[in-house]
Amino acid sequence: MGAPPIPALIARLVYFMIRLENVSKMYGSELPAVRDASFDVPKGEFVFLVGPSGSGKSTLLRLMNRQERPERGNVWVAGRNINEMANSQIPFLRRTMGNVFQDYKLLPNKTVFENVAFALEVIGKPKHVIGQQVPQVLDLVGLSGKEDRFPHQLSGGEQQRVSIARAFVNRPLILLADEPTGNLDPATGEGIMGLLDAINRTGTTIVMATHDHRVVNAMRRRVIQLDRGVIVRDQERGVYE
Amino acid sequence: MGAPPIPALIARLVYFMIRLENVSKMYGSELPAVRDASFDVPKGEFVFLVGPSGSGKSTLLRLMNRQERPERGNVWVAGRNINEMANSQIPFLRRTMGNVFQDYKLLPNKTVFENVAFALEVIGKPKHVIGQQVPQVLDLVGLSGKEDRFPHQLSGGEQQRVSIARAFVNRPLILLADEPTGNLDPATGEGIMGLLDAINRTGTTIVMATHDHRVVNAMRRRVIQLDRGVIVRDQERGVYE
Amino acid sequence: MIQRLSYAFRETIASFRRNMTLSVAAVITSAVSLLLVGTTFLIQRAFDNLLTQWRGDVGMIVFVRPDVTPEALGFIKQNLESQPNVIDVKKLEYLDKTQSFAEAQRVFAGDPTTLSLLSIETIPSQFKVVPKTTDPELVRSLANQYRTLPGVAGVSLAEDEFDVISTLSGFVRTVTIGMSLVLLAVAVILIWNTIRTAIFARRREIEVMKLVGATDWFIRVPFILEGLIQGLAGALVSCAGLWGLNSAWTSGVAGFKSGTGVSALVVPGSYVNGVMIALLVIGAVAGGVGSGVASSKFLDV
Amino acid sequence: MIQRLSYAFRETIASFRRNMTLSVAAVITSAVSLLLVGTTFLIQRAFDNLLTQWRGDVGMIVFVRPDVTPEALGFIKQNLESQPNVIDVKKLEYLDKTQSFAEAQRVFAGDPTTLSLLSIETIPSQFKVVPKTTDPELVRSLANQYRTLPGVAGVSLAEDEFDVISTLSGFVRTVTIGMSLVLLAVAVILIWNTIRTAIFARRREIEVMKLVGATDWFIRVPFILEGLIQGLAGALVSCAGLWGLNSAWTSGVAGFKSGTGVSALVVPGSYVNGVMIALLVIGAVAGGVGSGVASSKFLDV
Ligand SMILES: Nc1ncnc2c1ncn2[C@@H]1O[C@H](COP(=O)(O)OP(=O)(O)OP(=O)(O)O)[C@@H](O)[C@H]1O
Ligand SMILES: Nc1ncnc2c1ncn2[C@@H]1O[C@H](COP(=O)(O)OP(=O)(O)OP(=O)(O)O)[C@@H](O)[C@H]1O
Ligand SMILES: [Mg+2]
Ligand SMILES: [Mg+2]
């Protein structure tokens, strides 16, 4: 099987927003956190990553924004091999993707407004655009009126929603969400899922790690299941088992 | 209605492991996070706190270990009014209760073993007891083999389980658990709930804030529901609505 | 660009307010260490003044025989004046017998016996010579040369004194300049150290910023500005301190008897101003570069 | 108790390893600032030596008329010796005519004219007197008193020199002691500042420890130990530096011509050792107390 001609390769990689080729990641001398993972995510798809605690979901997401680099294999994002990217290019890669981190990673010294605005400051959006878009997004996640609070003045679920707001305020190509409903009650969680669904319908590719079987079962999208670092299931319109 | 005689009062307060009397808590000039909350938790009971994100569950728990002090009302724990307790007494109050924090609050510069051992060091347990009890507890939460990791080297769910292990390693009278299964997959979560149930059966009073309706519905214990800081339901053998 | 800059400025100001403890610590450290640097500079200058004055006092006296002929005297004078590179002709002074006798009365006022031995007839007249060079060897050879001139009774040279002051001068200058430089290095190390600690305390923030897509410079510029302002603020405080110290010093020294040489220890205001400007520049640069370098350490996330 | 202590020690060591950046910063700061303190102490001592030596050189000469009677001479001698509190009797020296003439030959070696005026017959004999007091007024009144004695030709007093050295001595001592104290304060502030910043960076940890039921002292002891060790480590480094500096200084000074007084600037080894011990104590106390106080700030959670 010969290599495809370059233009065809690029076409395929662009079509696949994210592509993992035999990716393995190990921390130190431990058992690999991800072993020989391969899958493609076409543009506009919504993928759930499921699996027990410690099975490698967060690691997979971290490989996609180069928080981690794999020991083996390649990760392609929007047609580019991100493992071979120069360090100076990484910020621009990350601006094409929104991230909801499992531990939120809010800036403790910035208010809710500033935390969300930060994602826009970074790409040099003018002040009036920020002043308009941020309150709008905060309203969508139900945090109107809490703009001037600092993260430590918020409840767990509120912090999580700030993280979600920051992740999609700059309308990224890709949204990587790690357990975005873990600290939300079912009603609020459903609201957030409706939001993610709407964002997905505008063409944004979403990869979401979750334990929330209700969410997975309700949405009926593609499910990739991990077990001790290995992909054991990759199913269109799957459910949480 | 006259005040009960002192011995009767004490007897009642000891019988009620935790007792809130018209407790209100507001942060700054905001709407109160908890408004006029009153309830008793008898020794050995298992109570779920439920309610939407931001309804005041964590605040209620923080009032019980004096992380916060109420603007109005009294909080009694094991027969003592903790709001009138001298600061020097607080550490001893906190040693009678284990805490699972919503954001885990692990010590970043200590290993998993040391984090759990810390709760025993604090009460002056000798080294050989620590060396025996900690691995045992870590095994119960499924973290054997990860003793020497630092918190940042763990997955979200693993960190959460370290927090749980630390909370009950010293066999506290009371266990306050804030969303202890939020980052756990259903199977691991059920394991942890089984553990909490077993701990409860040894006489430990447990108050647990949670969003996990499956857990609440499966356990069928007392449910206190909050909405915007107000207790709207207090039901024996309740379900998540 | 403009919003990047405005972001950087807002960010800097906000960070100042929110990290009060760290900012205050950095300002205190810079202030204290720069004050030390400034003080050494002033001390160095004061010593320099003192030594220069002392050295100016060291001269040579060429005694002329009482029975000298006018020609010989003229020859001596001419000889002295012919070397304007070596001796300070403007300060060259001739005391005739009357003046020499008057000076002897003054010099030996406490020594009536010696005085009683002197008479206006037998007293030698004298040339007071101030050498331009400070090299003791040269001065000595000069004295020997004058001794051979006809009509010269002898040459008196405060040789020992000259030696000591000359060596001391070089020595003190080396020591104080060395000390200033060392303290300068110390100040830079301390400022850098404090800023590094402060940024270390905020490394998680830097990590998060990078994860949200901030470039290294986007993160670094507010830190650099902050360090620069902290250094500058510290330098301002140290300037105020230096000014106060110098005033106290000046008025303290003014209390001394004049002529004791202690008044030479006063440092001219222009020099003090120069030192203050230097401190401001050092503070700003050490702060800015320090935090630039320190923040870079945590940029490899 | 025993496990509490062992916990504190293990904790301290672990914390050192895990907070390398902060620990190193604290050690550097203490080392640098204590080195400054130590250096000023040595400088102060060196100046003290120098001034003491200079002052020892300042004496008084009581000239006795050449035609004095033995009774008068005996009376003068007796008078001088009768005041052992004021003058140093052991250093009292009488030069008879021969000796005085010999000394004059030496003193006026460069001044042949004056020399030619002197003869063994006409030269006054002299008492060399070293006053014990350093108060210029007292010495002056003493001189005046001697002037009135029968047979005394005059009293020569290096009054100006005496004045300067005496004032300078007090002045330099005040300045150097002041500087040592200021630098001591500076060192303590800097060490405290660094430790405060380091503890600030770890305030979340303190908060968590409190929530798990740790008492204030349980939290504080490892911090105090850590600060103490950091201060001690810094002091050790500064002692090494001081020792090196002093060696360099001593050998540098040894290169000077003897008799210029510069050799007085060498500080005795025992004094250096004393300063080193003081630095170790200061470092340990500043570090320990500093972190105790700084950690208390974050204990009110
Ligand atoms: N920095 C690290 N060093 C060592 N091991 C690590 C590190 N980060 C993660 N791991 C390990 O890698 C495995 C996968 O972790 P990962 O965070 O991807 O799990 P996860 O599927 O997200 O789990 P969870 O559902 O609990 O968040 C876990 O066993 C974890 O202990
Ligand atoms: N330090 C604070 N300052 C101001 N407001 C606060 C502070 N802490 C909490 N709040 C507010 O108090 C309310 C209750 O917070 P709490 O953390 O108790 O909610 P919760 O029920 O635990 O929510 P979640 O399920 O999201 O964790 C929220 O609206 C929150 O914004
Ligand atoms: Mg995870
Ligand atoms: Mg909460």
Coordinates of C-alpha atoms and ligand atoms in Angstrom, one line a residue, chain A residues 54 56-59 62 102 178-179 209 211, chain B residues 155-157 183, ligand 3:
Chain A
G54 CA -7.8 6.6 35.3
G56 CA -6.7 7.7 30.0
K57 CA -9.5 10.1 28.9
S58 CA -7.9 13.2 30.1
T59 CA -4.5 12.1 28.7
R62 CA -4.1 16.5 26.6
Q102 CA -11.3 18.8 34.5
D178 CA -13.1 17.2 30.1
E179 CA -16.0 16.2 32.4
A209 CA -14.7 13.1 28.2
H211 CA -18.8 9.8 33.3
Chain B
S155 CA -6.3 11.6 37.1
G156 CA -9.2 13.7 38.4
G157 CA -11.0 10.7 39.8
N183 CA -15.4 12.8 38.9
Ligands
MG3 MG -9.7 12.8 33.7

